[in-house]
Amino acid sequence: MPYCLVSGSGSGREEEKEVRIFYQRYGHGATKVLLIIGFAGTHDTWGPQVKGLTGAADPVDEEAPADGDTGGGAEEGVEVCCFDNRGVGRSSVPAQKSQYTTAIMANDALALMDHLGWRRAHVFGHSMGSMIASKLAATAPERVVSLALLNTTGGGYQCIPKVNWHTISLACRFLRARTPEQRAILDLEVHYTREYLEEAVGSSTRRQMLYQEYVKGLSSGGMQSRHGFEGQLNACWTHQLSTKELDRIRSAGFLVLVIHGRYDIVAQLYHAKRLAEKLQPAAKLVELHGGHLVSNERPAEVNMSLMELIKASRSNTDLKEWSNIPDKSDGILVGSPGCLTRRNGDRVNYLMLTYNMLGKLQLILLFFFGVFYVILEHTRRIIRILKPVRVSVST
């Protein structure tokens, strides 16, 4: 099996000295694309993009050498590499949460590029993978040809999904899911829109077809371990891009593409828009009719946008020509959400400040209500288990 060995965190523990990253590569060509999957996902989730970008269904022979930057692939061809992040699939599962951050996982991706002999690559990430991709771009911008962020957020509190009764119910059911069958039902509701799942496919629905695929995948690969789950969750929660890191990405000269499903209940569209604005003028935003796994729900449109990004990078398209983000320099708030001044008068926009504060307050209240609901459900279960059984006295 193809593995890339990555040096550990340097804490001195024997089991932390080396992490194995499982990967697969597809296609041949001078154009290199690194695909970074999201939370709890494995490399095969990128199937529609692998097929769309390379035309290949089977991975490259493991005994064959990688093409490298100047290898024998066709000049117009595309070589793709996708991999399992640490903590999931066939990659190593470190036990300590401190071994899971987007910076550490970005280092895994860079080590994989070195292992393949890739000097530079187009870096595409989904969900948590987009956080890793953006951290990689900020850490080593010289290694990035272009950057695509699918269903992305800025990490931290932005990872909190849209909170309503539906998502609270999903969270409670997720905590109780113990079998591939139970987990598959939840994953479908989280990844796709209901409209997509109810589409008729032959004599069945897409939900029924995908359910069988998900159960098969979870059964063969195994459910994610507790260490991997908690570690990757820690990576999402602790992720952030500083102003300096955003400046490094924005000024690096490569094109950025942000793709998002309008009905994503996990990564909210608002945060993706804000990130795209912060990366102006390098970023282009594409909204699609889909959910969190828009790469699988709308593969043709996603693949077309990714190929457009690759072609625009080849032709050295100007950043301003590439971006479709409105210019907010004319009397509108600029900078981060905390910036309160206008460029044409230094006046404070109290209305925008109030709106942002109320929005965050609502999010915090809903979050704590969700936590309270989960605790209440667990308490009720414990009471039911411990409730004494009445025994009638026989005469």
XYZ file of C-alpha atoms in Angstrom:
395
model
C 0.000 0.000 0.000
C 1.224 3.536 -0.724
C 2.165 5.386 2.422
C 4.028 8.598 3.133
C 5.927 8.644 6.438
C 5.778 11.937 8.314
C 7.984 12.830 11.268
C 6.170 13.192 14.594
C 5.657 16.201 16.804
C 9.001 15.830 18.501
C 7.558 15.225 21.969
C 9.871 12.279 22.477
C 7.266 9.565 22.755
C 8.064 6.537 20.672
C 4.572 6.221 19.203
C 4.590 9.884 18.072
C 7.796 9.738 16.089
C 6.231 8.750 12.785
C 2.787 9.038 11.209
C 1.784 7.087 8.116
C -0.386 8.877 5.558
C -2.206 6.635 3.088
C -2.650 8.074 -0.407
C -3.703 7.215 -3.942
C -2.800 8.973 -7.166
C -4.637 8.961 -10.470
C -3.826 10.053 -14.010
C -0.631 11.367 -15.553
C 0.433 14.846 -16.555
C 2.378 17.975 -15.785
C -0.543 19.508 -13.870
C -0.527 18.315 -10.259
C -3.620 18.479 -8.051
C -3.629 17.679 -4.329
C -7.084 16.902 -2.896
C -7.553 17.255 0.883
C -10.730 15.741 2.303
C -12.683 16.969 5.315
C -13.704 15.833 8.777
C -14.102 12.041 9.133
C -13.839 11.639 5.347
C -11.527 9.359 3.399
C -9.751 9.818 0.085
C -12.406 8.006 -1.954
C -14.921 10.790 -1.223
C -13.143 12.680 -4.004
C -14.240 10.042 -6.566
C -16.289 12.422 -8.780
C -13.423 14.943 -8.908
C -10.791 12.284 -9.630
C -12.877 11.024 -12.542
C -13.713 14.524 -13.755
C -10.168 15.912 -13.612
C -8.192 12.893 -14.842
C -10.702 10.621 -16.558
C -9.182 7.731 -14.593
C -11.129 5.297 -12.452
C -8.228 3.191 -11.202
C -5.233 4.416 -9.197
C -1.729 4.526 -10.640
C 0.363 1.358 -10.258
C 2.137 1.628 -6.919
C 5.374 0.344 -8.433
C 5.416 3.111 -11.034
C 7.342 6.282 -10.090
C 5.491 9.562 -9.673
C 5.706 11.900 -12.672
C 7.239 14.692 -10.634
C 7.226 18.244 -12.011
C 9.002 17.365 -15.241
C 8.086 13.698 -15.581
C 6.840 11.731 -18.509
C 3.141 12.640 -18.298
C 1.398 14.434 -21.130
C 1.803 18.192 -20.886
C -1.967 18.777 -20.869
C -2.735 15.843 -18.575
C -3.638 16.043 -14.901
C -2.252 13.925 -12.079
C -4.299 13.883 -8.889
C -3.351 12.702 -5.415
C -5.896 12.248 -2.638
C -5.199 10.863 0.820
C -6.614 9.975 4.225
C -5.860 12.608 6.844
C -4.318 11.467 10.114
C -7.026 10.082 12.351
C -9.148 8.341 9.729
C -9.144 5.609 7.104
C -5.873 3.791 6.537
C -3.673 6.561 7.933
C -2.228 6.558 11.436
C -4.443 7.574 14.365
C -2.369 9.466 16.973
C -3.839 9.234 20.459
C -3.214 12.797 21.630
C -5.533 15.661 20.579
C -2.488 17.955 20.476
C -1.293 15.995 17.446
C -4.259 17.238 15.443
C -4.147 20.820 14.236
C -4.598 22.226 10.759
C -0.974 23.367 10.843
C 0.246 19.831 11.625
C -2.056 18.352 8.992
C -0.882 20.928 6.451
C 2.637 19.686 7.189
C 1.396 16.156 6.412
C 0.214 17.396 3.018
C 3.518 19.150 2.311
C 5.427 15.996 3.296
C 3.265 14.047 0.851
C 4.098 16.521 -1.929
C 7.794 16.051 -1.142
C 7.316 12.289 -1.147
C 5.736 12.485 -4.623
C 8.403 14.842 -5.924
C 5.900 17.643 -6.505
C 7.446 21.071 -6.193
C 4.108 22.859 -6.716
C 0.478 21.810 -7.037
C -3.081 23.036 -7.254
C -4.396 22.521 -3.719
C -8.115 21.790 -3.330
C -9.749 21.143 0.056
C -13.249 20.349 1.303
C -14.641 21.417 4.706
C -11.894 20.673 7.265
C -9.701 19.920 4.246
C -10.213 23.504 3.087
C -8.919 24.726 6.456
C -5.859 22.516 6.008
C -5.439 23.749 2.430
C -5.615 27.405 3.470
C -3.116 26.786 6.272
C -0.801 25.098 3.751
C -1.165 28.079 1.407
C -0.319 30.494 4.225
C 2.637 28.399 5.388
C 4.174 27.644 1.992
C 2.574 29.874 -0.678
C 5.456 29.106 -3.056
C 4.208 25.491 -3.243
C 0.693 26.469 -4.379
C -0.342 27.005 -8.011
C -3.968 27.720 -7.118
C -6.240 27.240 -4.113
C -9.821 25.904 -4.066
C -11.849 25.926 -0.845
C -15.061 23.886 -0.920
C -17.710 24.347 1.789
C -15.231 26.195 3.950
C -15.310 28.202 7.165
C -12.761 30.115 9.186
C -12.678 27.497 11.952
C -13.413 28.017 15.639
C -16.979 29.134 16.392
C -17.629 29.225 12.638
C -17.601 25.418 12.745
C -20.829 25.510 14.747
C -23.534 24.447 12.280
C -26.733 26.329 11.663
C -28.554 25.683 14.932
C -32.234 24.725 14.765
C -34.377 21.785 15.845
C -33.220 19.758 12.856
C -29.482 20.125 13.573
C -30.033 19.565 17.309
C -31.865 16.341 16.476
C -29.021 15.304 14.150
C -26.460 15.986 16.898
C -28.356 13.845 19.419
C -28.750 11.000 16.932
C -25.096 11.277 15.962
C -24.035 10.743 19.573
C -26.200 7.614 19.724
C -25.058 6.168 16.373
C -23.134 2.952 16.990
C -23.502 1.009 13.739
C -22.679 1.739 10.075
C -26.419 1.656 9.333
C -27.221 4.317 11.921
C -24.280 6.471 10.872
C -25.129 6.204 7.164
C -28.634 7.610 7.724
C -27.179 10.629 9.529
C -24.383 11.227 7.029
C -26.878 11.393 4.173
C -28.954 14.034 5.954
C -25.851 16.083 6.749
C -24.169 15.813 3.329
C -27.034 16.320 0.895
C -30.218 18.319 0.406
C -33.510 16.497 0.898
C -34.486 17.359 -2.671
C -31.418 15.559 -4.012
C -31.934 12.487 -1.826
C -35.556 12.077 -2.931
C -34.746 12.149 -6.654
C -35.909 9.011 -8.433
C -33.166 6.808 -9.860
C -34.709 3.941 -11.741
C -37.073 2.084 -9.449
C -35.583 3.519 -6.240
C -34.495 6.877 -4.849
C -31.044 8.333 -4.631
C -31.290 8.093 -0.844
C -31.679 4.314 -1.041
C -28.751 3.960 -3.448
C -26.432 6.177 -1.421
C -27.467 4.476 1.815
C -26.206 1.144 0.517
C -22.930 2.753 -0.629
C -22.395 4.491 2.713
C -23.097 1.354 4.739
C -20.704 -0.627 2.561
C -17.982 2.006 2.915
C -18.398 2.324 6.690
C -18.490 -1.448 7.127
C -15.378 -2.131 5.057
C -13.309 0.809 6.333
C -14.613 0.773 9.874
C -16.123 3.596 11.918
C -13.772 6.420 12.845
C -12.096 5.806 16.205
C -12.671 8.028 19.220
C -9.081 9.334 19.092
C -9.440 10.243 15.427
C -12.853 11.847 15.910
C -11.806 13.963 18.890
C -8.476 14.853 17.275
C -9.968 16.056 13.998
C -12.674 17.935 15.910
C -9.880 19.659 17.837
C -8.202 20.616 14.546
C -11.416 22.268 13.323
C -12.127 24.056 16.572
C -8.597 25.452 16.998
C -8.182 26.500 13.354
C -7.850 30.160 12.518
C -6.129 32.294 9.919
C -4.399 35.378 11.273
C -4.393 38.663 9.411
C -0.775 38.002 8.475
C -1.654 34.574 7.059
C -4.550 36.012 5.067
C -2.206 38.678 3.688
C 0.295 35.981 2.641
C -2.394 34.109 0.709
C -3.834 37.268 -0.826
C -0.463 38.606 -1.918
C 0.997 35.284 -3.128
C -0.291 35.841 -6.674
C -2.222 32.585 -7.158
C -5.956 32.393 -7.871
C -8.406 31.345 -5.157
C -11.771 29.674 -5.747
C -14.421 29.356 -3.021
C -17.227 26.891 -3.836
C -20.181 26.482 -1.486
C -23.565 24.794 -1.340
C -26.372 27.249 -0.574
C -28.116 24.777 1.723
C -25.089 23.573 3.681
C -26.197 23.049 7.303
C -22.652 22.330 8.539
C -20.498 25.110 7.056
C -22.664 28.188 6.724
C -22.532 30.133 3.473
C -22.136 33.444 5.300
C -18.703 32.463 6.632
C -17.527 31.330 3.191
C -18.561 34.693 1.746
C -16.695 36.528 4.486
C -13.546 34.509 3.837
C -13.804 35.179 0.086
C -14.099 38.900 0.819
C -11.014 38.780 3.028
C -9.068 37.141 0.171
C -10.085 39.798 -2.327
C -8.936 40.437 -5.062
C -7.597 36.884 -5.476
C -10.857 35.058 -4.716
C -13.836 34.016 -6.780
C -17.038 32.777 -5.121
C -19.277 30.136 -6.724
C -22.584 29.289 -5.041
C -24.269 26.042 -6.075
C -27.626 24.448 -5.332
C -26.468 21.803 -2.917
C -25.605 20.784 0.637
C -22.363 20.203 2.510
C -20.983 17.596 0.109
C -21.640 19.748 -2.938
C -18.682 18.087 -4.698
C -20.752 14.890 -4.886
C -24.189 16.460 -5.220
C -23.203 18.748 -8.097
C -20.060 17.070 -9.501
C -20.353 18.398 -13.067
C -20.601 22.024 -11.926
C -17.852 21.639 -9.328
C -15.513 19.922 -11.810
C -16.184 22.605 -14.397
C -15.280 25.330 -11.882
C -12.111 23.485 -10.831
C -11.011 23.008 -14.457
C -11.707 26.688 -15.073
C -9.401 27.484 -12.143
C -6.662 25.240 -13.554
C -6.942 26.776 -17.033
C -7.002 30.329 -15.669
C -3.837 29.577 -13.679
C -2.137 28.204 -16.793
C -2.976 31.355 -18.742
C -1.837 33.652 -15.895
C -5.231 35.318 -15.596
C -5.099 38.633 -13.754
C -6.408 38.506 -10.181
C -8.909 41.324 -10.665
C -10.169 39.738 -13.860
C -10.625 36.442 -12.002
C -12.411 37.754 -8.902
C -16.187 38.267 -8.847
C -16.311 39.680 -5.303
C -17.852 43.199 -5.285
C -15.444 46.021 -4.467
C -16.426 47.429 -1.083
C -14.065 50.392 -1.103
C -16.747 53.014 -1.832
C -18.042 53.988 1.562
C -18.703 50.486 2.778
C -17.113 48.704 5.693
C -13.758 47.175 4.899
C -11.541 44.728 6.718
C -12.594 42.248 9.385
C -16.036 42.143 11.045
C -14.552 44.053 13.956
C -13.499 46.986 11.735
C -15.865 49.918 12.372
C -14.552 52.644 10.040
C -15.318 53.713 6.494
C -12.617 54.630 4.014
C -14.373 57.876 3.053
C -14.897 59.522 6.392
C -13.870 57.310 9.324
C -17.482 57.184 10.507
C -18.644 54.344 12.695
C -21.317 52.119 11.178
C -23.331 51.435 14.324
C -26.055 49.619 12.423
C -23.600 47.018 11.101
C -21.995 46.677 14.532
C -25.384 46.071 16.175
C -26.370 43.568 13.509
C -23.139 41.582 13.934
C -23.430 41.595 17.736
C -27.050 40.407 17.653
C -26.153 37.693 15.159
C -23.334 36.388 17.356
C -25.528 36.599 20.466
C -28.217 34.534 18.761
C -25.608 31.965 17.680
C -24.220 31.689 21.230
C -27.686 31.321 22.775
C -28.697 28.659 20.270
C -25.429 26.799 20.829
C -25.901 26.667 24.592
C -29.519 25.654 24.124
C -28.325 22.794 21.913
C -25.787 21.706 24.542
C -28.501 21.842 27.224
C -30.798 19.732 25.041
C -28.091 17.085 24.495
C -27.352 16.938 28.253
C -31.072 16.674 28.995
C -31.446 13.758 26.560
C -28.528 11.898 28.155
C -29.907 12.543 31.650
C -33.300 11.164 30.654
C -31.652 8.042 29.263
C -29.676 7.510 32.473
C -32.821 7.951 34.587
C -34.664 5.407 32.488
C -31.797 2.932 32.934
C -31.523 3.460 36.689
C -35.270 3.657 37.377
C -36.122 0.887 39.899
C -38.508 -1.818 38.823
C -41.609 -2.208 40.969
C -42.092 -5.715 42.283
C -45.556 -6.652 43.487
C -45.790 -8.358 46.878
C -47.226 -11.829 46.557
C -49.802 -12.809 49.091
